XYZ file of C-alpha atoms in Angstrom:
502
model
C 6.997 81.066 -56.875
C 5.565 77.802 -58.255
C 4.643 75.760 -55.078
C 5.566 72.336 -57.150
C 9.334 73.385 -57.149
C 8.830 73.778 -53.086
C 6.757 70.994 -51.612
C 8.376 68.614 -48.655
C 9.615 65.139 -50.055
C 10.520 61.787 -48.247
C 14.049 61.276 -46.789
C 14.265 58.046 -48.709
C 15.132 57.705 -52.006
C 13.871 54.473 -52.672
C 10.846 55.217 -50.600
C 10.157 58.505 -52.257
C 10.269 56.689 -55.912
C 7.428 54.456 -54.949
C 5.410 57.098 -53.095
C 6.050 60.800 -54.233
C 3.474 60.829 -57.051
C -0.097 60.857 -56.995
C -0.192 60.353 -60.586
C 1.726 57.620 -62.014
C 1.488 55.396 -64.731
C 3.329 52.974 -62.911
C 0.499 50.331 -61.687
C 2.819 48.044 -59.897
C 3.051 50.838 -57.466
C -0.283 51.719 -57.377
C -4.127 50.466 -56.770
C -6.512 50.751 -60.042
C -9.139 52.648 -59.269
C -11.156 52.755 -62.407
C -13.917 50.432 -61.548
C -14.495 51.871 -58.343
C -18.057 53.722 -58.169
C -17.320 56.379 -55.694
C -14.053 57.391 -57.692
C -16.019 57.636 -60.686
C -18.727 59.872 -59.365
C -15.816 62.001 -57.615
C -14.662 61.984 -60.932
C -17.481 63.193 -62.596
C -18.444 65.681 -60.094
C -14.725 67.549 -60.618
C -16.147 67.568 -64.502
C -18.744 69.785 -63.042
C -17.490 72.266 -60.672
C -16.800 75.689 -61.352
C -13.633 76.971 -62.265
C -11.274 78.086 -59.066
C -8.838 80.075 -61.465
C -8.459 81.290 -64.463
C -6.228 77.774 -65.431
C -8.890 75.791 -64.303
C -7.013 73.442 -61.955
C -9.400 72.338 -59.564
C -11.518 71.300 -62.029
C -9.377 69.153 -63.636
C -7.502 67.967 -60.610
C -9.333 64.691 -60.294
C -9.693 64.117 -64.119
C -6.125 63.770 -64.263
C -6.273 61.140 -61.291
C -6.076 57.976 -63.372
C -4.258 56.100 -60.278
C -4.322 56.884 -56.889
C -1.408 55.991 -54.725
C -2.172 52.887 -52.459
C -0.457 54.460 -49.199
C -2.595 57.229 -49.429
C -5.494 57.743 -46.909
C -7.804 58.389 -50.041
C -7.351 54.647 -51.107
C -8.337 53.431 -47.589
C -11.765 55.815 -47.848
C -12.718 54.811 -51.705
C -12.192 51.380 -50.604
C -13.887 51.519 -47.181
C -11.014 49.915 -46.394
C -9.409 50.559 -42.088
C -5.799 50.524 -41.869
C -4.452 48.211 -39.078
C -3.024 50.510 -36.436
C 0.275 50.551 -35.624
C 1.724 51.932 -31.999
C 4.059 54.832 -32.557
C 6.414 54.458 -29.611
C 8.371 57.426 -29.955
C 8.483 60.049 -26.849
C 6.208 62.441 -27.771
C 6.644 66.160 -26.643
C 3.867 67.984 -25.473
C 4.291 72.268 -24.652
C 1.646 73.657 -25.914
C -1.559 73.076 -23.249
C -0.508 70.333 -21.661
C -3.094 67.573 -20.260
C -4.510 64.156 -20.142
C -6.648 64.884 -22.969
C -3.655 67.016 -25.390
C -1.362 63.848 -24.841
C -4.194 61.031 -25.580
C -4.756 63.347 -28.823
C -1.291 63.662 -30.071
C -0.458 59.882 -29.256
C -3.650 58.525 -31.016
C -2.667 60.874 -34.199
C 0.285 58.999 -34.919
C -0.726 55.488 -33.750
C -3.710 55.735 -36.374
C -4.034 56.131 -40.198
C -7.534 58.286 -39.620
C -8.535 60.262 -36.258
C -10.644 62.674 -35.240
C -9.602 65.040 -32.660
C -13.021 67.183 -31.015
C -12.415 70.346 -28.858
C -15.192 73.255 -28.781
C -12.306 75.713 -27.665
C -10.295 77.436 -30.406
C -6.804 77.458 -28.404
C -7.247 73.471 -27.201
C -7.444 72.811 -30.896
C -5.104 75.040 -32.316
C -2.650 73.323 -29.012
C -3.493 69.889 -30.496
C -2.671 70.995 -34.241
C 1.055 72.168 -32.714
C 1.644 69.940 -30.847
C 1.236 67.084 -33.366
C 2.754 69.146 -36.105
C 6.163 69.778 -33.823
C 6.290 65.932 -33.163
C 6.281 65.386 -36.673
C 8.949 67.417 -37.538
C 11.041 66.606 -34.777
C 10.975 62.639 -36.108
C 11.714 63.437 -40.203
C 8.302 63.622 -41.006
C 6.748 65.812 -43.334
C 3.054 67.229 -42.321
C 0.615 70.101 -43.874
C -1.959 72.391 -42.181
C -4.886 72.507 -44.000
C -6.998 75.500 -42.749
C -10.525 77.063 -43.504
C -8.827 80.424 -44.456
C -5.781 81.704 -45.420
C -6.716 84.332 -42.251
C -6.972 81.559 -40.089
C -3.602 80.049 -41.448
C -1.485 82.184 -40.160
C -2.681 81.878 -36.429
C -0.553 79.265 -36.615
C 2.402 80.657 -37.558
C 1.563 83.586 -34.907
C 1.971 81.526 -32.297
C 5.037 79.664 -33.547
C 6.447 83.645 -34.183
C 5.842 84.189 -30.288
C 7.912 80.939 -29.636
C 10.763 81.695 -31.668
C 10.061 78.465 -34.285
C 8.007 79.866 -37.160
C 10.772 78.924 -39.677
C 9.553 75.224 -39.685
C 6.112 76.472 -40.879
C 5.761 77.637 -44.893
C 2.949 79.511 -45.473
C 1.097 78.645 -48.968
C -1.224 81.186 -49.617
C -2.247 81.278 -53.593
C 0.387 78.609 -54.806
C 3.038 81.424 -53.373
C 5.621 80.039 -50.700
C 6.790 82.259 -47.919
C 9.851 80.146 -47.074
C 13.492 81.940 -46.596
C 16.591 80.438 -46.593
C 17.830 83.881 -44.771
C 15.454 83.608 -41.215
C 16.693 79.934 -41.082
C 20.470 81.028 -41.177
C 20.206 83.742 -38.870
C 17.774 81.812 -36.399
C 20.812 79.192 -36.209
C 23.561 82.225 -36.142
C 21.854 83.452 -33.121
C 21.152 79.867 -31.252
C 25.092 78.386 -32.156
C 26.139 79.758 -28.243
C 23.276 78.187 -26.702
C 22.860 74.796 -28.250
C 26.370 73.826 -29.141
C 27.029 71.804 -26.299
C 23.856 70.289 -24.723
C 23.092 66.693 -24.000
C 19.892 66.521 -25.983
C 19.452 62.789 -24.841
C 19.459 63.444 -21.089
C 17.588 66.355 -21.435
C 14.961 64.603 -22.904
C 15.323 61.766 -20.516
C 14.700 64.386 -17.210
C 11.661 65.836 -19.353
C 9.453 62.321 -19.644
C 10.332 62.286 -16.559
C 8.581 65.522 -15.450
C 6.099 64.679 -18.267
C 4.949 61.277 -16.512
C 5.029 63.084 -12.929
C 2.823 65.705 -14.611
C 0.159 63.335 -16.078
C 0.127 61.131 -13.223
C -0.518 64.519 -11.100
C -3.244 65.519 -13.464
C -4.778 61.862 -13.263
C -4.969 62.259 -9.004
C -6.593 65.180 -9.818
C -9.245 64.001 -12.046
C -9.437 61.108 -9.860
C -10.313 63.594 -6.728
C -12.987 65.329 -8.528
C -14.654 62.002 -9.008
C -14.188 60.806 -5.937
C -15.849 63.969 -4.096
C -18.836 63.584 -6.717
C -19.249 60.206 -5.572
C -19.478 61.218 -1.953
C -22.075 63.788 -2.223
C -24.000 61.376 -4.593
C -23.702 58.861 -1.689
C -24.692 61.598 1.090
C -27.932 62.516 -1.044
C -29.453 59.052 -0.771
C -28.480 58.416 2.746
C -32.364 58.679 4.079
C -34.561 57.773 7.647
C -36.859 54.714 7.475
C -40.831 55.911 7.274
C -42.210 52.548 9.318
C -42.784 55.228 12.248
C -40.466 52.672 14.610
C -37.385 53.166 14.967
C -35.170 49.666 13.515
C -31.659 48.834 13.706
C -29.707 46.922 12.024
C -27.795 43.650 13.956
C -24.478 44.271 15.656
C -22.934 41.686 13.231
C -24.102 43.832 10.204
C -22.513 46.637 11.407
C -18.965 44.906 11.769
C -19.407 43.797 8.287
C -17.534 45.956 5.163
C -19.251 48.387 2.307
C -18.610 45.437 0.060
C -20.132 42.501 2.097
C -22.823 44.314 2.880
C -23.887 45.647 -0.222
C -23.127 41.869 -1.535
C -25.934 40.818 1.336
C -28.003 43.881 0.691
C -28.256 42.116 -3.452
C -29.255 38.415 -1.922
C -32.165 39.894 0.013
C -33.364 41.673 -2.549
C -33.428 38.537 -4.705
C -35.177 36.402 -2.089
C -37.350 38.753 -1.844
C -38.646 39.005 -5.250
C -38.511 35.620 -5.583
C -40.326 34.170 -2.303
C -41.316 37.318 -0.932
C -39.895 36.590 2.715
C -36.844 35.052 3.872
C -37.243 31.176 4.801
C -35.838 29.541 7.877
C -32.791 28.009 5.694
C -31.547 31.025 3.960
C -31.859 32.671 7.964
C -29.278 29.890 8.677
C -27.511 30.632 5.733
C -27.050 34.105 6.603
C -25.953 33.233 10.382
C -22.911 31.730 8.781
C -22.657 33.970 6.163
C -22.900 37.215 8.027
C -23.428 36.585 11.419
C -27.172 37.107 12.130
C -28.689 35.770 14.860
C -31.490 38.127 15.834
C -34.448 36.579 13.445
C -36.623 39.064 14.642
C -34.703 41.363 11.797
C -36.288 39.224 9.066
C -40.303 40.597 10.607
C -39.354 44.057 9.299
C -40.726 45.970 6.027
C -38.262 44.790 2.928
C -38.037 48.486 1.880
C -37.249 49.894 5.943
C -34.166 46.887 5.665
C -33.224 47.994 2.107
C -32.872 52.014 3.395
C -30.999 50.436 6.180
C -28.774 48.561 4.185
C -28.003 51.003 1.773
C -27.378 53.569 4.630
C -25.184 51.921 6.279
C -23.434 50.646 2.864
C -23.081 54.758 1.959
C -21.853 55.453 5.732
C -18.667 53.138 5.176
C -18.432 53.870 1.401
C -18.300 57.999 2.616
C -15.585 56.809 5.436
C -13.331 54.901 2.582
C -13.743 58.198 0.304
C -12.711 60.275 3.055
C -9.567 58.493 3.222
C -8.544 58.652 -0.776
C -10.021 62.277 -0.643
C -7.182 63.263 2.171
C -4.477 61.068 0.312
C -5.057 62.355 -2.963
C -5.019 65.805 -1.640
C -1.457 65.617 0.341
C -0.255 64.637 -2.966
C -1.467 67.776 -4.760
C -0.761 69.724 -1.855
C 2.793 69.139 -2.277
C 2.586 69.290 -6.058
C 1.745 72.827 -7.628
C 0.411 71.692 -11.073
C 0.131 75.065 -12.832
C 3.770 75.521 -12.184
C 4.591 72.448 -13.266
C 3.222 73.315 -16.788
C 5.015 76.248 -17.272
C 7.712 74.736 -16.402
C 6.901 71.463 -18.502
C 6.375 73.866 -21.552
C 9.671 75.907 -21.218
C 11.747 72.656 -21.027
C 9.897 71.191 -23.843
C 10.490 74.289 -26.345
C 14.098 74.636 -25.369
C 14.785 70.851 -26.097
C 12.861 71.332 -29.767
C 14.711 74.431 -30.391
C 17.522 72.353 -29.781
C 16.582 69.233 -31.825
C 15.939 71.649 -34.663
C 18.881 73.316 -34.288
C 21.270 70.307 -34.723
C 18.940 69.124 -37.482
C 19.432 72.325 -39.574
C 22.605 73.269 -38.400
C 24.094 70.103 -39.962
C 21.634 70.690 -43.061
C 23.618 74.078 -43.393
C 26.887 72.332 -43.640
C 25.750 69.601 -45.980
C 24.604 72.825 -48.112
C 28.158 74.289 -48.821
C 28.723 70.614 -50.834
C 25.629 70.718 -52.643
C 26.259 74.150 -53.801
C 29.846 73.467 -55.176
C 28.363 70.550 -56.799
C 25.779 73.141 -57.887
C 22.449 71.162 -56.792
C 19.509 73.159 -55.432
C 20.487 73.725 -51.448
C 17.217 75.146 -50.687
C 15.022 71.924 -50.990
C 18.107 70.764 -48.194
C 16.400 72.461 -45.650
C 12.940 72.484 -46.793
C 12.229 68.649 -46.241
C 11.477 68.405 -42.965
C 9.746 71.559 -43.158
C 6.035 71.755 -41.780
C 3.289 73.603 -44.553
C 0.153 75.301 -44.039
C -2.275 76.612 -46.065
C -5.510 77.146 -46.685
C -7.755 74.930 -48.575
C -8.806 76.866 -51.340
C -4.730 77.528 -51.735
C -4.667 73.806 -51.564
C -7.117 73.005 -54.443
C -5.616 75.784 -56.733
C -2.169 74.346 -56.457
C -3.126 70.535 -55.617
C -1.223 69.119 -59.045
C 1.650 69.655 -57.688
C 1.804 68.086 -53.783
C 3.044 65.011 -53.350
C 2.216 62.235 -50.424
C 2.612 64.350 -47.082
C 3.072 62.103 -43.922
C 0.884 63.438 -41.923
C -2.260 65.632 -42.894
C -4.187 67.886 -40.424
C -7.895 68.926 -41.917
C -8.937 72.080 -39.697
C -12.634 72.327 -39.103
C -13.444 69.167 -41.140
C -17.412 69.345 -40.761
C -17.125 72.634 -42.958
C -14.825 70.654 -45.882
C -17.334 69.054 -48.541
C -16.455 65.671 -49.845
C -14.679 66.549 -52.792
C -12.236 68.881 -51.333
C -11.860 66.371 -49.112
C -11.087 63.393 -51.692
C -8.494 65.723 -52.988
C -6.763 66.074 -49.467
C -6.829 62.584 -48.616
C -5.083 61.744 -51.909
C -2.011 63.513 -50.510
C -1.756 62.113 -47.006
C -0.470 59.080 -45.690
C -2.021 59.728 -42.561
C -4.999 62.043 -41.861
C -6.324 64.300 -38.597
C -9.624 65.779 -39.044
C -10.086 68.688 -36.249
C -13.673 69.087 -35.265
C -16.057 71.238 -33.351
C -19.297 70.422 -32.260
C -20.526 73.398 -32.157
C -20.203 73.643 -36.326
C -22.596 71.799 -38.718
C -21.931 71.335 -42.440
C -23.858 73.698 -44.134
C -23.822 72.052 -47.464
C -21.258 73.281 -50.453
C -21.754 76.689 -51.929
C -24.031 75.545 -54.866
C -25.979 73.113 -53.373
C -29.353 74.365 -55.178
C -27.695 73.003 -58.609
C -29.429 70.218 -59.647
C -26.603 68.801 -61.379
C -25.300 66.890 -57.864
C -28.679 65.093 -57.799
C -28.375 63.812 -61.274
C -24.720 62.743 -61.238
C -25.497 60.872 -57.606
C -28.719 59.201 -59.332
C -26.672 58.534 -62.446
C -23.546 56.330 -60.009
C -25.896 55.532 -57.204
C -22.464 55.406 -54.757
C -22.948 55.109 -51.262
C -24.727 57.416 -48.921
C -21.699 57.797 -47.328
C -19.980 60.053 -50.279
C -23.487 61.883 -51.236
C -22.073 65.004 -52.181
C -24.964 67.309 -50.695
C -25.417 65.396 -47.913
C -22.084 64.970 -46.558
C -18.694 66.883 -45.076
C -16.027 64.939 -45.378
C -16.182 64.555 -41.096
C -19.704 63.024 -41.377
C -18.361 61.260 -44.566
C -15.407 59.437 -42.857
C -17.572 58.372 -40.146
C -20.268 56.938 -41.464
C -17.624 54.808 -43.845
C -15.254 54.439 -40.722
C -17.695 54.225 -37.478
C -14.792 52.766 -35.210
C -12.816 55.718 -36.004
C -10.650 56.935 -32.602
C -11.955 60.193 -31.740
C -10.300 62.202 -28.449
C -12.510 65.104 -26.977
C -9.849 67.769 -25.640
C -10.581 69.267 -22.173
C -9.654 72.097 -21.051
C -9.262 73.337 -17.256
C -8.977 77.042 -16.075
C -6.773 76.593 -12.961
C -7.261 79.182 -9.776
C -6.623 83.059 -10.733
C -3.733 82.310 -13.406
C -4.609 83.561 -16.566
C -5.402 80.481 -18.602
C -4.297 82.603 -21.795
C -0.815 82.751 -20.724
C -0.835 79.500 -19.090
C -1.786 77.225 -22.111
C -0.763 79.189 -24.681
């Protein structure tokens, strides 16, 4: 099946005429890129690459790239050029691994044009990649999984199997399309008794409701764990003055708070340094200020005082800890949070299930026009579908994508530049997934001397050196302010964490 005949296009009409192709001779619509030294030497290094099949389409892929669409991310990178963000407000649904750090992820995906999402754990990154790729769906957007392998493509779809929703995902794998009309028709024959008649609205209502609940559960908990660090920090430096006397500090001291003393504990210091002992004004200064009266405090050693001070500062800081240690911990008592997100995730499946459901559902009916009229009813459905694929499937068939909405690069620090340029110049918006754990290796010929020549020849940027550079390290070095989210991942008590985030 040719994969140009199959490829998700933009509900709007007028919107799709402006945007659909990547190759248009319509310059009103597009940005000139001709001039433009890192196009050229992208350009010339596609002149150069070795043939991915036996039609030779990834070599020529950028040679027929005479514009390149201006909405596209690629315009944004050849022109170093950051796209203003712009808040998506939409509820965003989050079952798969729920946490602070999945919902900062999926939010920051579709608030920015380029982001980086980091995670050193396979499932918190393939959890990320779903999450974001059922959010698009869910809101008429069209989004494609670009992955390292066609192996590691269908992970993906695994999961989504297990779920019951793999018929949103079509899996590319050398230009052929794994999409049936038949599983969609039978996955809404079997869902018509149990979707007919819900209240999608108020079901989604009661689940931000459990979803803010959750996160603001999650946040006391983080919140906890930093608090008890802070208190055995605070017991470590609690020490005994060496002076071999025992001193104490003033009865008026001791009445004082953590924050007025440490706030006195800073003004001796600087006296201190600065006259070396305390005069008889700044004594009177400090009977008003903090009540001292005993002078004979001031004859002590600077550093016995400072211990003191700071002992006495940790003792009341420990004491105020205590208290948001207990009250932090009759919340959680009282709150099982591992329940919570199973029961989060089951609520958030059935409500896309059901989303989808009146989504295709109505498709379905619109179809039985369309094929009296005798129009094509499969591309109906296949809009709002998601795609994955791997990139070397990508490249081979690349002619024939248009502008995707959303774009999620897989492992970017293994993706060289130029298969990069390629993907960029088909998404609107772009997520590069990375792990730090991986380093770019270089692409698979990087002995040929050829790259050095054609880089001396245009001199771009070190930023888009071809050798030098994946297209993470390339994206930002151009785009340093990029927002990147590291995803976290806690193993709760004896539950199995496969089951429970995935």
């Amino acid at each position: 099946m040719d994969i140009k005949n199959d490829i998700p296009q933009e509900e709007n009409k007028d919107k799709a005429e402006t945007e659909e192709v990547l190759i248009s001779g319509e310059k009103e619509d597009n940005e000139t890129f001709n001039d433009n030294i890192a196009f050229k030497y992208l350009k010339e290094l596609s002149s150069h690459m070795e043939l991915e099949n036996e039609d030779g389409e990834v070599k020529s892929s950028f040679q027929f790239i005479e514009e390149v669409d201006h909405n596209s991310v690629l315009a944004n990178y050849l022109n170093k050029k950051a796209a203003e963000k712009e808040e998506d407000h939409n509820f965003k649904i989050i079952p798969f691994g729920f946490n602070l750090s999945q919902k900062e992820a999926v939010q920051t995906a579709f608030d920015n044009k380029i982001s980086i999402i980091e995670g050193s754990s396979v499932s918190s990154s393939t959890d990320a990649i779903l999450n974001i790729v059922l959010n698009a769906v869910i809101n008429d957007k069209t989004v494609a999984i670009i992955s390292e392998s066609d192996f590691f493509a269908l992970k993906f779809v695994e999961i989504l199997n297990k779920v019951d929703m793999d018929f949103i995902i079509d899996n590319i794998i050398d230009n052929e399309s794994d999409y049936s009309k038949d599983k969609i028709e039978q996955w809404l024959s079997l869902k018509r008794s149990q979707f007919e008649k819900r209240n999608l609205h108020k079901e989604r209502g009661e689940l931000k409701d459990i979803q803010n609940t959750l996160r603001e559960m999650l946040e006391n908990e983080d919140k906890l764990s930093l608090i008890q660090m802070e208190k055995a920090n605070l017991l470590n430096e609690i020490s005994i003055p060496d002076n071999g006397k025992k001193i104490t500090l003033p009865a008026s001291i001791l009445l004082q708070s953590a924050d007025k003393i440490m706030l006195l504990l800073e003004e001796y210091t600087m006296l201190i340094k600065k006259d070396k002992y305390i005069k008889f004004l700044n004594k009177i200064r400090f009977l008003f200020k903090y009540g001292i009266s005993e002078f004979g405090f001031y004859n002590n050693k600077f550093e016995n005082v400072k211990k003191l001070l700071i002992n006495r500062y940790n003792q009341l800081k420990i004491s105020e800890l205590d208290v948001e240690i207990e009250s932090l911990k009759n919340k959680l008592d009282r709150y099982i949070i591992e329940d919570e997100i199973i029961y989060h995730k089951e609520n958030s499946l059935s409500i896309l299930k059901g989303i989808l459901y009146e989504r295709y559902s109505k498709k379905t009916d619109a179809e039985i026009l369309e094929n009296e009229e005798g129009n094509n009813s499969e591309d109906t459905i296949k809009k709002n579908k998601a795609v994955i694929t791997s990139i070397n499937s990508f490249k081979k068939s690349m002619n024939g994508w248009k502008l995707f909405d959303y774009v999620i690069i897989d492992e970017a620090e293994k993706i060289d530049i130029f298969s990069g340029a390629l993907i960029l110049a088909c998404a609107r918006n772009i997520v590069l997934m990375s792990d730090p754990n991986q380093v770019f290796d270089g692409p698979y010929d990087k002995t040929n001397n050829v790259w050095n020549e054609i880089y001396k020849e245009y001199s771009p940027d070190e930023s888009y050196d071809y050798l030098n550079n994946s297209l993470l390290s390339s994206i930002t070095r151009i785009f340093p302010d990029t927002p990147k989210t590291v995803l976290v991942k806690k193993y709760r008590g004896s539950r199995n964490p496969v089951n429970l985030y995935n």
